């Protein structure tokens, strides 16, 4: 089989997959009650599980079941986003797409590293409490940052030269999305660290 024919077959397969994903996403519009129920019940069951006492095995079992139910509702909600992510992954990327991807990845990497550095001093302090929460969190944060750093490197390499420096809209969108992801990651991890600090030293 020639190289051109194999490329044509690959494009046809991608078109088939894209069409099927679009059909699946359209089903969300025909099931609005399921979407609304998931939006309500997902967060409600997740938050509600924290109010269950887990001082006994029975209470812990109930809490686990509630969390599993909550995860099911969240999966329903996230499936639409994952479908869009698949469509985006199959899309032929432009320089603008690569700039946006780079900004988003950097927006997650930088606050992760900042939060990791901030909790490093607590690692030695928590040993007196017989805990390793901050050590585990630091390792996880750096692993995620390393993985994203690697993907960022390959994303930047795909940017075609020469770069159009007059495309201000693309740069603006990339900057805004990067800042949004940076703030969301920073404060999300910050409050998670704060919860861990209160748990260990509270």
PDB file of C-alpha atoms in Angstrom, residues 25-185:
ATOM      1  CA  UNK A  25     -22.782  14.918  21.387  1.00  0.00           C
ATOM      2  CA  UNK A  26     -26.099  15.790  19.741  1.00  0.00           C
ATOM      3  CA  UNK A  27     -27.810  13.326  22.082  1.00  0.00           C
ATOM      4  CA  UNK A  28     -27.121  15.789  24.909  1.00  0.00           C
ATOM      5  CA  UNK A  29     -29.586  18.221  23.368  1.00  0.00           C
ATOM      6  CA  UNK A  30     -32.275  15.530  23.232  1.00  0.00           C
ATOM      7  CA  UNK A  31     -31.762  14.611  26.917  1.00  0.00           C
ATOM      8  CA  UNK A  32     -31.764  17.965  28.737  1.00  0.00           C
ATOM      9  CA  UNK A  33     -33.314  16.462  31.885  1.00  0.00           C
ATOM     10  CA  UNK A  34     -30.357  14.086  32.269  1.00  0.00           C
ATOM     11  CA  UNK A  35     -27.956  17.015  31.953  1.00  0.00           C
ATOM     12  CA  UNK A  36     -29.836  19.090  34.538  1.00  0.00           C
ATOM     13  CA  UNK A  37     -30.092  16.126  36.908  1.00  0.00           C
ATOM     14  CA  UNK A  38     -26.360  15.488  36.601  1.00  0.00           C
ATOM     15  CA  UNK A  39     -25.559  19.159  37.219  1.00  0.00           C
ATOM     16  CA  UNK A  40     -27.595  19.054  40.426  1.00  0.00           C
ATOM     17  CA  UNK A  41     -27.009  15.541  41.753  1.00  0.00           C
ATOM     18  CA  UNK A  42     -23.295  15.297  40.935  1.00  0.00           C
ATOM     19  CA  UNK A  43     -22.079  18.175  43.141  1.00  0.00           C
ATOM     20  CA  UNK A  44     -24.868  17.566  45.684  1.00  0.00           C
ATOM     21  CA  UNK A  45     -23.893  13.943  46.348  1.00  0.00           C
ATOM     22  CA  UNK A  46     -20.185  14.812  46.372  1.00  0.00           C
ATOM     23  CA  UNK A  47     -20.596  17.588  48.945  1.00  0.00           C
ATOM     24  CA  UNK A  48     -23.206  15.609  50.882  1.00  0.00           C
ATOM     25  CA  UNK A  49     -20.821  12.697  51.378  1.00  0.00           C
ATOM     26  CA  UNK A  50     -18.548  14.911  53.484  1.00  0.00           C
ATOM     27  CA  UNK A  51     -21.344  15.350  56.030  1.00  0.00           C
ATOM     28  CA  UNK A  52     -21.538  11.597  56.667  1.00  0.00           C
ATOM     29  CA  UNK A  53     -19.698  10.565  59.808  1.00  0.00           C
ATOM     30  CA  UNK A  54     -17.020   7.999  59.055  1.00  0.00           C
ATOM     31  CA  UNK A  55     -16.105   6.899  62.566  1.00  0.00           C
ATOM     32  CA  UNK A  56     -17.275   3.368  61.883  1.00  0.00           C
ATOM     33  CA  UNK A  57     -16.823   0.919  59.009  1.00  0.00           C
ATOM     34  CA  UNK A  58     -20.558   1.172  58.231  1.00  0.00           C
ATOM     35  CA  UNK A  59     -20.395   4.947  57.856  1.00  0.00           C
ATOM     36  CA  UNK A  60     -17.296   4.694  55.680  1.00  0.00           C
ATOM     37  CA  UNK A  61     -19.079   2.187  53.434  1.00  0.00           C
ATOM     38  CA  UNK A  62     -22.033   4.542  53.007  1.00  0.00           C
ATOM     39  CA  UNK A  63     -19.703   7.435  52.228  1.00  0.00           C
ATOM     40  CA  UNK A  64     -17.884   5.350  49.618  1.00  0.00           C
ATOM     41  CA  UNK A  65     -21.157   4.424  47.908  1.00  0.00           C
ATOM     42  CA  UNK A  66     -22.249   8.058  47.829  1.00  0.00           C
ATOM     43  CA  UNK A  67     -18.904   9.097  46.309  1.00  0.00           C
ATOM     44  CA  UNK A  68     -19.269   6.394  43.633  1.00  0.00           C
ATOM     45  CA  UNK A  69     -22.747   7.657  42.768  1.00  0.00           C
ATOM     46  CA  UNK A  70     -21.362  11.198  42.590  1.00  0.00           C
ATOM     47  CA  UNK A  71     -18.537  10.018  40.306  1.00  0.00           C
ATOM     48  CA  UNK A  72     -21.143   8.490  37.982  1.00  0.00           C
ATOM     49  CA  UNK A  73     -22.927  11.818  37.594  1.00  0.00           C
ATOM     50  CA  UNK A  74     -19.627  13.616  37.018  1.00  0.00           C
ATOM     51  CA  UNK A  75     -18.695  11.080  34.318  1.00  0.00           C
ATOM     52  CA  UNK A  76     -21.959  11.875  32.533  1.00  0.00           C
ATOM     53  CA  UNK A  77     -21.107  15.581  32.615  1.00  0.00           C
ATOM     54  CA  UNK A  78     -17.470  15.137  31.601  1.00  0.00           C
ATOM     55  CA  UNK A  79     -18.237  12.799  28.717  1.00  0.00           C
ATOM     56  CA  UNK A  80     -19.412  15.753  26.613  1.00  0.00           C
ATOM     57  CA  UNK A  81     -16.144  17.569  27.274  1.00  0.00           C
ATOM     58  CA  UNK A  82     -14.075  14.479  26.503  1.00  0.00           C
ATOM     59  CA  UNK A  83     -15.950  14.072  23.211  1.00  0.00           C
ATOM     60  CA  UNK A  84     -15.062  17.648  22.291  1.00  0.00           C
ATOM     61  CA  UNK A  85     -11.467  16.912  23.288  1.00  0.00           C
ATOM     62  CA  UNK A  86     -11.428  13.927  20.907  1.00  0.00           C
ATOM     63  CA  UNK A  87     -12.757  16.109  18.094  1.00  0.00           C
ATOM     64  CA  UNK A  88     -10.065  18.673  18.819  1.00  0.00           C
ATOM     65  CA  UNK A  89      -7.355  16.006  18.856  1.00  0.00           C
ATOM     66  CA  UNK A  90      -8.466  14.819  15.390  1.00  0.00           C
ATOM     67  CA  UNK A  91      -8.535  18.368  14.029  1.00  0.00           C
ATOM     68  CA  UNK A  92      -5.637  19.520  11.892  1.00  0.00           C
ATOM     69  CA  UNK A  93      -3.844  22.042  14.096  1.00  0.00           C
ATOM     70  CA  UNK A  94      -2.823  25.540  13.092  1.00  0.00           C
ATOM     71  CA  UNK A  95      -0.190  27.743  14.701  1.00  0.00           C
ATOM     72  CA  UNK A  96      -2.963  29.405  16.678  1.00  0.00           C
ATOM     73  CA  UNK A  97      -3.983  26.056  18.174  1.00  0.00           C
ATOM     74  CA  UNK A  98      -0.400  25.317  19.196  1.00  0.00           C
ATOM     75  CA  UNK A  99      -0.029  28.749  20.812  1.00  0.00           C
ATOM     76  CA  UNK A 100      -3.230  28.192  22.816  1.00  0.00           C
ATOM     77  CA  UNK A 101      -2.129  24.705  23.881  1.00  0.00           C
ATOM     78  CA  UNK A 102       1.261  26.053  24.939  1.00  0.00           C
ATOM     79  CA  UNK A 103      -0.311  28.840  26.994  1.00  0.00           C
ATOM     80  CA  UNK A 104      -2.733  26.450  28.731  1.00  0.00           C
ATOM     81  CA  UNK A 105       0.020  23.966  29.584  1.00  0.00           C
ATOM     82  CA  UNK A 106       2.279  26.706  30.940  1.00  0.00           C
ATOM     83  CA  UNK A 107      -0.699  28.068  32.848  1.00  0.00           C
ATOM     84  CA  UNK A 108      -0.949  24.759  34.694  1.00  0.00           C
ATOM     85  CA  UNK A 109       2.790  24.058  35.064  1.00  0.00           C
ATOM     86  CA  UNK A 110       3.826  27.380  36.638  1.00  0.00           C
ATOM     87  CA  UNK A 111       1.261  27.488  39.512  1.00  0.00           C
ATOM     88  CA  UNK A 112       1.847  23.787  40.201  1.00  0.00           C
ATOM     89  CA  UNK A 113       5.559  24.431  40.691  1.00  0.00           C
ATOM     90  CA  UNK A 114       4.861  27.540  42.806  1.00  0.00           C
ATOM     91  CA  UNK A 115       2.529  25.608  45.114  1.00  0.00           C
ATOM     92  CA  UNK A 116       4.980  22.711  45.273  1.00  0.00           C
ATOM     93  CA  UNK A 117       7.808  24.990  46.390  1.00  0.00           C
ATOM     94  CA  UNK A 118       5.532  26.631  48.972  1.00  0.00           C
ATOM     95  CA  UNK A 119       4.738  23.330  50.734  1.00  0.00           C
ATOM     96  CA  UNK A 120       8.285  21.915  50.696  1.00  0.00           C
ATOM     97  CA  UNK A 121       9.075  23.464  54.146  1.00  0.00           C
ATOM     98  CA  UNK A 122       6.112  21.562  55.627  1.00  0.00           C
ATOM     99  CA  UNK A 123       7.542  18.176  54.617  1.00  0.00           C
ATOM    100  CA  UNK A 124      10.028  18.099  57.484  1.00  0.00           C
ATOM    101  CA  UNK A 125       7.503  19.531  59.933  1.00  0.00           C
ATOM    102  CA  UNK A 126       4.858  16.909  59.184  1.00  0.00           C
ATOM    103  CA  UNK A 127       7.192  14.042  60.093  1.00  0.00           C
ATOM    104  CA  UNK A 128       6.535  14.853  63.733  1.00  0.00           C
ATOM    105  CA  UNK A 129       2.849  14.265  63.008  1.00  0.00           C
ATOM    106  CA  UNK A 130       3.539  10.853  61.462  1.00  0.00           C
ATOM    107  CA  UNK A 131       2.241  11.982  58.067  1.00  0.00           C
ATOM    108  CA  UNK A 132       3.623  12.172  54.528  1.00  0.00           C
ATOM    109  CA  UNK A 133       0.859  14.171  52.839  1.00  0.00           C
ATOM    110  CA  UNK A 134       3.035  17.077  51.702  1.00  0.00           C
ATOM    111  CA  UNK A 135       5.797  14.793  50.459  1.00  0.00           C
ATOM    112  CA  UNK A 136       3.264  12.860  48.360  1.00  0.00           C
ATOM    113  CA  UNK A 137       1.657  16.068  47.070  1.00  0.00           C
ATOM    114  CA  UNK A 138       5.037  17.551  46.114  1.00  0.00           C
ATOM    115  CA  UNK A 139       6.004  14.407  44.198  1.00  0.00           C
ATOM    116  CA  UNK A 140       2.639  14.306  42.389  1.00  0.00           C
ATOM    117  CA  UNK A 141       2.808  18.011  41.510  1.00  0.00           C
ATOM    118  CA  UNK A 142       6.308  17.706  40.069  1.00  0.00           C
ATOM    119  CA  UNK A 143       5.395  14.560  38.108  1.00  0.00           C
ATOM    120  CA  UNK A 144       2.398  16.324  36.537  1.00  0.00           C
ATOM    121  CA  UNK A 145       4.517  19.413  35.822  1.00  0.00           C
ATOM    122  CA  UNK A 146       7.192  17.202  34.234  1.00  0.00           C
ATOM    123  CA  UNK A 147       4.681  15.425  31.997  1.00  0.00           C
ATOM    124  CA  UNK A 148       3.121  18.717  30.912  1.00  0.00           C
ATOM    125  CA  UNK A 149       6.576  20.207  30.384  1.00  0.00           C
ATOM    126  CA  UNK A 150       7.421  17.363  28.005  1.00  0.00           C
ATOM    127  CA  UNK A 151       4.184  17.796  26.054  1.00  0.00           C
ATOM    128  CA  UNK A 152       4.767  21.568  25.963  1.00  0.00           C
ATOM    129  CA  UNK A 153       8.199  21.000  24.423  1.00  0.00           C
ATOM    130  CA  UNK A 154       6.749  18.899  21.597  1.00  0.00           C
ATOM    131  CA  UNK A 155       3.867  21.365  21.157  1.00  0.00           C
ATOM    132  CA  UNK A 156       6.294  24.263  20.687  1.00  0.00           C
ATOM    133  CA  UNK A 157       8.304  22.208  18.186  1.00  0.00           C
ATOM    134  CA  UNK A 158       5.190  21.866  16.024  1.00  0.00           C
ATOM    135  CA  UNK A 159       4.775  25.627  15.652  1.00  0.00           C
ATOM    136  CA  UNK A 160       5.499  26.392  12.012  1.00  0.00           C
ATOM    137  CA  UNK A 161       7.950  29.079  11.009  1.00  0.00           C
ATOM    138  CA  UNK A 162       7.854  31.932  10.238  1.00  0.00           C
ATOM    139  CA  UNK A 163       5.498  33.073  12.986  1.00  0.00           C
ATOM    140  CA  UNK A 164       2.962  35.751  12.099  1.00  0.00           C
ATOM    141  CA  UNK A 165       3.640  38.338  14.816  1.00  0.00           C
ATOM    142  CA  UNK A 166       0.665  40.421  13.639  1.00  0.00           C
ATOM    143  CA  UNK A 167      -1.913  37.821  14.694  1.00  0.00           C
ATOM    144  CA  UNK A 168      -2.813  39.670  17.886  1.00  0.00           C
ATOM    145  CA  UNK A 169      -6.153  37.888  18.307  1.00  0.00           C
ATOM    146  CA  UNK A 170      -4.481  34.488  18.594  1.00  0.00           C
ATOM    147  CA  UNK A 171      -1.960  35.810  21.120  1.00  0.00           C
ATOM    148  CA  UNK A 172      -4.730  37.502  23.078  1.00  0.00           C
ATOM    149  CA  UNK A 173      -6.857  34.344  23.243  1.00  0.00           C
ATOM    150  CA  UNK A 174      -3.816  32.260  24.224  1.00  0.00           C
ATOM    151  CA  UNK A 175      -2.888  34.740  26.963  1.00  0.00           C
ATOM    152  CA  UNK A 176      -6.424  34.883  28.377  1.00  0.00           C
ATOM    153  CA  UNK A 177      -6.799  31.084  28.435  1.00  0.00           C
ATOM    154  CA  UNK A 178      -3.336  30.708  29.960  1.00  0.00           C
ATOM    155  CA  UNK A 179      -4.196  33.163  32.756  1.00  0.00           C
ATOM    156  CA  UNK A 180      -7.553  31.462  33.404  1.00  0.00           C
ATOM    157  CA  UNK A 181      -5.946  28.035  33.725  1.00  0.00           C
ATOM    158  CA  UNK A 182      -3.121  29.483  35.818  1.00  0.00           C
ATOM    159  CA  UNK A 183      -5.528  31.094  38.306  1.00  0.00           C
ATOM    160  CA  UNK A 184      -7.779  28.021  38.432  1.00  0.00           C
ATOM    161  CA  UNK A 185      -4.801  25.716  39.036  1.00  0.00           C
TER     162      UNK A 185
END
